[in-house]
Short mmCIF file of C-alpha atoms in Angstrom, two decimals:
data_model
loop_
_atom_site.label_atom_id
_atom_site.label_comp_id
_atom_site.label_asym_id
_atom_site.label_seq_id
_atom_site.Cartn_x
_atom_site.Cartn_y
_atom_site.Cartn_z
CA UNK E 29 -69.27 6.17 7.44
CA UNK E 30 -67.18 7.88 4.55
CA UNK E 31 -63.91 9.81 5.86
CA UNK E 32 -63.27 13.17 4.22
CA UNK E 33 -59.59 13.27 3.16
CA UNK E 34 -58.31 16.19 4.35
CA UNK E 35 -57.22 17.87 1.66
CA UNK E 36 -60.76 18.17 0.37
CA UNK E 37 -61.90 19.58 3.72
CA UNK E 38 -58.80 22.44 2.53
CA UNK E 39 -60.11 22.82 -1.01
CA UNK E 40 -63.99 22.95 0.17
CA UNK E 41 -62.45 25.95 2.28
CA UNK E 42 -60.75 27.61 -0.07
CA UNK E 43 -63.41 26.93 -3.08
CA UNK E 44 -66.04 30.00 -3.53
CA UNK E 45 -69.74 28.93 -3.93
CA UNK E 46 -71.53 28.75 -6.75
CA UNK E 47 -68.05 28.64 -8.68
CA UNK E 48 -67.11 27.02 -12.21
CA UNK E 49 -65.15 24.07 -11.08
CA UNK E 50 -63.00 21.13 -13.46
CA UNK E 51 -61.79 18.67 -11.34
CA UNK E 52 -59.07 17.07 -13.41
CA UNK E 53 -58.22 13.30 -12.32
CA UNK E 54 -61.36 13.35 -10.49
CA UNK E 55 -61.84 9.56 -10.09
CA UNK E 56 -64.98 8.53 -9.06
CA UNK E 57 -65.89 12.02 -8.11
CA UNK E 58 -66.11 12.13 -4.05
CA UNK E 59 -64.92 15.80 -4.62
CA UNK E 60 -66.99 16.52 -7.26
CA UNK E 61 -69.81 15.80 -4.60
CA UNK E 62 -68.62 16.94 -1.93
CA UNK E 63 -68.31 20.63 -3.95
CA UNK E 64 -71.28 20.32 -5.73
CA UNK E 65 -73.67 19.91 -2.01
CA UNK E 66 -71.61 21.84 0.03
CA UNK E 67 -70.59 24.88 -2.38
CA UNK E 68 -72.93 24.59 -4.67
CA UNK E 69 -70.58 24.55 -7.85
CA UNK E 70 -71.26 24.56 -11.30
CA UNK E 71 -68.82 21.05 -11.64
CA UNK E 72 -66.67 19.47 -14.30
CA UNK E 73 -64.09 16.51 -14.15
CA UNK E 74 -61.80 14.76 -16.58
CA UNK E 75 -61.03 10.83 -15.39
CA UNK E 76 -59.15 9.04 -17.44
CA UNK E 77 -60.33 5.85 -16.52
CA UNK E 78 -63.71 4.26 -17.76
CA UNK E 79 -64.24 2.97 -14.47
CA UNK E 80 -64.49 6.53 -12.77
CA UNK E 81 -65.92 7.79 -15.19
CA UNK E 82 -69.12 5.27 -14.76
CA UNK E 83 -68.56 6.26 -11.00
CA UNK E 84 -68.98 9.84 -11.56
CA UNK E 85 -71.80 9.71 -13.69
CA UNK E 86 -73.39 7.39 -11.35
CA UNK E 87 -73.30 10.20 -8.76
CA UNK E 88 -75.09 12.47 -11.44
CA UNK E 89 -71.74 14.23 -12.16
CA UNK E 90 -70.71 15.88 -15.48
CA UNK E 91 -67.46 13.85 -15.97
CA UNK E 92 -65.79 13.43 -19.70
CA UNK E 93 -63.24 10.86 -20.39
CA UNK E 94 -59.83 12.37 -20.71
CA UNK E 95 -56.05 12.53 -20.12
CA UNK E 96 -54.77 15.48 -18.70
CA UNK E 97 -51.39 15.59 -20.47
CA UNK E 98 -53.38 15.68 -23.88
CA UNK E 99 -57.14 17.20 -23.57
CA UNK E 100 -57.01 20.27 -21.33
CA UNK E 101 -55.29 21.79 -24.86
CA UNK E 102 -59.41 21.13 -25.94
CA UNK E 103 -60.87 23.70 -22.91
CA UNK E 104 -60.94 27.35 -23.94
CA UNK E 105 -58.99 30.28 -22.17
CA UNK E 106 -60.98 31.10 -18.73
CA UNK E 107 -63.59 28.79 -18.60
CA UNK E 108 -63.42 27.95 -14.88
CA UNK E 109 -62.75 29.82 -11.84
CA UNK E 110 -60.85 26.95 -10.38
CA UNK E 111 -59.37 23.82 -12.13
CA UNK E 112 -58.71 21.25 -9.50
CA UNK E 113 -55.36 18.44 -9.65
CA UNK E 114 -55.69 16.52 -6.48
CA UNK E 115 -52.80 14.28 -5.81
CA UNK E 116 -52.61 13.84 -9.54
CA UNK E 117 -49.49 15.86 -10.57
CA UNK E 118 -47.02 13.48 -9.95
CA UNK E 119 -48.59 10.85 -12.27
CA UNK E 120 -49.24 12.70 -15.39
CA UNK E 121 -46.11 12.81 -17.91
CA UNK E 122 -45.93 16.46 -18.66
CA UNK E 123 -46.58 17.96 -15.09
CA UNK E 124 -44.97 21.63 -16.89
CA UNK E 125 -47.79 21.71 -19.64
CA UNK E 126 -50.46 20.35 -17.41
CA UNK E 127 -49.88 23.13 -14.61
CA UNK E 128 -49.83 25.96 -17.28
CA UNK E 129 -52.99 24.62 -19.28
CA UNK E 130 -55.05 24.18 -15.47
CA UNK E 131 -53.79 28.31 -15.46
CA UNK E 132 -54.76 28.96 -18.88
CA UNK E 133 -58.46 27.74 -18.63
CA UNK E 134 -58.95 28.79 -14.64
CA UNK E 135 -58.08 31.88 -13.10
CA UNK E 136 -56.77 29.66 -10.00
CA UNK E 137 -55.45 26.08 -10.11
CA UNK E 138 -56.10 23.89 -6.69
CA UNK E 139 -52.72 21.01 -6.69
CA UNK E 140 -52.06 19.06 -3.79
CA UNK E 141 -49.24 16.09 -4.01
CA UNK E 142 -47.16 13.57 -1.80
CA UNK E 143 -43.42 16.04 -0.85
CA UNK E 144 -41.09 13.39 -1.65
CA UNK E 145 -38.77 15.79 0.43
CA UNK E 146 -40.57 14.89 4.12
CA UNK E 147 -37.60 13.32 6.30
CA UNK E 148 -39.74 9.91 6.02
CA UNK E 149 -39.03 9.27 2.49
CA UNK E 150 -35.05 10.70 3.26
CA UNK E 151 -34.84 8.38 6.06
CA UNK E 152 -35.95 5.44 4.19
CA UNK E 153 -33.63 5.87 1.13
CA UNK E 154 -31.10 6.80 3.78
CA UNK E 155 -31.61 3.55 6.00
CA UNK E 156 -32.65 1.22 3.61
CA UNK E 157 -31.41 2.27 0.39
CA UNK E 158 -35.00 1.34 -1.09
CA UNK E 159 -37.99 3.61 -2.48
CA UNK E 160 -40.07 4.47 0.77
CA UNK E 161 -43.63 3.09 0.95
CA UNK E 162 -44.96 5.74 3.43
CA UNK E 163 -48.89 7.33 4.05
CA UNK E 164 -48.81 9.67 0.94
CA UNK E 165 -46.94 7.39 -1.27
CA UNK E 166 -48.75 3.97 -0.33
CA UNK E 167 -47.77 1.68 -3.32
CA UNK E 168 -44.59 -0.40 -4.09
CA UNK E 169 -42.46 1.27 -6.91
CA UNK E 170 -43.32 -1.48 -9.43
CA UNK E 171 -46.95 -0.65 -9.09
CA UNK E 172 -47.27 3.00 -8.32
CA UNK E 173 -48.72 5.50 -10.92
CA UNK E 174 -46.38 7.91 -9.86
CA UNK E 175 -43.61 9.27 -12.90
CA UNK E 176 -42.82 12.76 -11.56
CA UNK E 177 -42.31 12.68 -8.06
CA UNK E 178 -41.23 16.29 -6.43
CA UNK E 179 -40.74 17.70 -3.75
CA UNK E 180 -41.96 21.20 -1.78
CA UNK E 181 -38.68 23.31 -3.04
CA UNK E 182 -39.00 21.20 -6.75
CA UNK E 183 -42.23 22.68 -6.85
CA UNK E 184 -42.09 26.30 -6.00
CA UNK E 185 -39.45 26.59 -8.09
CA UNK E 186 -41.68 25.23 -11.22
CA UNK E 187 -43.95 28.31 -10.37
CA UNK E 188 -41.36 30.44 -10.43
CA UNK E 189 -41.05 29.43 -13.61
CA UNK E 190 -43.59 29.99 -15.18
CA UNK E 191 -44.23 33.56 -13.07
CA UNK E 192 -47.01 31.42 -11.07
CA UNK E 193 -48.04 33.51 -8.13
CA UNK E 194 -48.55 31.10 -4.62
CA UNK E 195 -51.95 32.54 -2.76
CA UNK E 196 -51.87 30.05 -0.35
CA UNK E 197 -50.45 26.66 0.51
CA UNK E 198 -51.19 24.28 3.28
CA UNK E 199 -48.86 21.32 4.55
CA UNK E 200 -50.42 17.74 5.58
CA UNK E 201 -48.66 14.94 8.19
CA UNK E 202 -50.60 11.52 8.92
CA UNK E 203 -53.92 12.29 9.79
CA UNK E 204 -54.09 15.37 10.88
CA UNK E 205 -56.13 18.90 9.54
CA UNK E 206 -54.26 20.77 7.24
CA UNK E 207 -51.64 23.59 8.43
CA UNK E 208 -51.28 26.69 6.50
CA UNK E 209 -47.76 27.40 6.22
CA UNK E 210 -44.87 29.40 4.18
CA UNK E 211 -43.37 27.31 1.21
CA UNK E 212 -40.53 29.48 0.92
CA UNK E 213 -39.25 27.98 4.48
CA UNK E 214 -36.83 25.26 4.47
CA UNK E 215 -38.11 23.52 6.96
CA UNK E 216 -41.42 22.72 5.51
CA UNK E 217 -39.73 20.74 2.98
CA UNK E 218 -38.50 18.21 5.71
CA UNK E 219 -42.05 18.83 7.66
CA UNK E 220 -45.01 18.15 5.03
CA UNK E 221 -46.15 14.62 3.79
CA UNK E 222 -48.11 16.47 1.39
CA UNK E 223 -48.52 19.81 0.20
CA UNK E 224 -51.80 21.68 -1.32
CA UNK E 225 -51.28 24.97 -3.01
CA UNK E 226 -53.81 27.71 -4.65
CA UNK E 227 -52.19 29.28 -7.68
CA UNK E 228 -52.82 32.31 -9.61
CA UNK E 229 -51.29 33.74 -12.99
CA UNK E 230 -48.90 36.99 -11.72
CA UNK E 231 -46.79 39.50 -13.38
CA UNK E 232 -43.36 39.77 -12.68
CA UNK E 233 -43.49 42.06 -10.00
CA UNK E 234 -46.41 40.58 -8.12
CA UNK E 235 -45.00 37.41 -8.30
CA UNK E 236 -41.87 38.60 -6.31
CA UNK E 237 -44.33 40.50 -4.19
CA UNK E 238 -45.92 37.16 -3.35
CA UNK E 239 -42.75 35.52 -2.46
CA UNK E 240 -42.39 37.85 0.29
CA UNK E 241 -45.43 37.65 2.04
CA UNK E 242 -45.47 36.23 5.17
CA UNK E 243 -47.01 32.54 6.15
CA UNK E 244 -50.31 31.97 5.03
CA UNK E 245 -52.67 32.42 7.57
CA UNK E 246 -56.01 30.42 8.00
CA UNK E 247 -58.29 33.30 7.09
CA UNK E 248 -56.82 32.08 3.68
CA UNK E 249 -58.86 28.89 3.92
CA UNK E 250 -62.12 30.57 4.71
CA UNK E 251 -63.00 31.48 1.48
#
């Protein structure tokens, strides 16, 4: 039997049906699938490898061949409702550009990734003065894909940035369900293994209106 990873159990939740989807670094596309019988959505994915590709299309999925660094710049403004980067982020090289292209052709981006602030990976570097091998970030360094490691604060403060509004987040730990929390408190930073957020273009003022909402609650992940 196939185990769901529980951050697609979040983004099936938070995914509307019948929605225009790109899952970018979609793999061999057990998202994809998972979306396209349970929500009904009209999917897309980018893989850069051949190997997921054939996967994907295997499935019946509409997957392209693709780097997300360079060919998201080919997708016109507002093509999908959501663009999709599941624990992706961290190994593309221009996580900046990629982030504002998935807001440029969505009108929400869906990004989990591995918080290399939980007290795990500080308590390994602490202890044994060597990069932590821990659930979320499985691989030795010499082998990892991994080039832009970040943590919870590191990344709210990229969508600050670029005046990214935060409509809901969720933290992960082991194997547990995902727990809808605040970003903006300090605490989840020590707290989540891994962190999904839904993002949203904002002005200004929203954006600071956003900032001061209080935690996310699960009604968030209902959609």
């Amino acid at each position: 039997m196939t185990t769901t990873r529980e951050d697609f159990r979040e983004i099936l939740r938070l995914v509307r049906p019948g929605s225009r989807v790109l899952d970018v670094g979609c793999g061999e596309g057990a998202l994809l699938d998972l979306l396209a019988h349970d929500k009904q959505v009209d999917g897309r994915g980018l893989e850069i490898s051949a190997k997921g590709v054939a996967a994907c299309m295997a499935r019946g999925l509409s997957v392209v061949q693709g780097d997300a660094d360079q060919d998201l710049d080919h997708f016109p403004d507002r093509t999908f409702d959501y663009a999709i980067l599941s624990q992706t982020l961290q190994a593309t090289r221009q996580p900046r550009h990629v982030l504002n292209e998935l807001l440029r052709i969505a009108d929400r981006a869906i990004v989990s990734f591995p918080n290399f602030g939980h007290w795990r990976v500080r308590w390994s570097l602490l202890s044994r003065g060597r990069m932590p091998e821990t659930k979320a970030l499985p691989m030795p360094w010499w082998s990892t894909p991994n080039i832009h490691l970040c943590t919870l604060v590191d990344f709210l403060a990229l969508t600050d940035d670029l005046n990214v509004r935060v409509d809901a987040c969720a933290a992960f730990a082991g194997t547990g369900p995902g727990r809808p929390i605040n970003p903006s408190s300090p605490l989840e930073n020590w707290r989540a293994e891994s962190c999904l957020f839904m993002l949203s273009r904002a002005t200004p003022a929203s954006a600071a209106t956003a900032r001061e909402l209080p935690p996310a609650s699960g009604d968030l992940f209902d959609g």
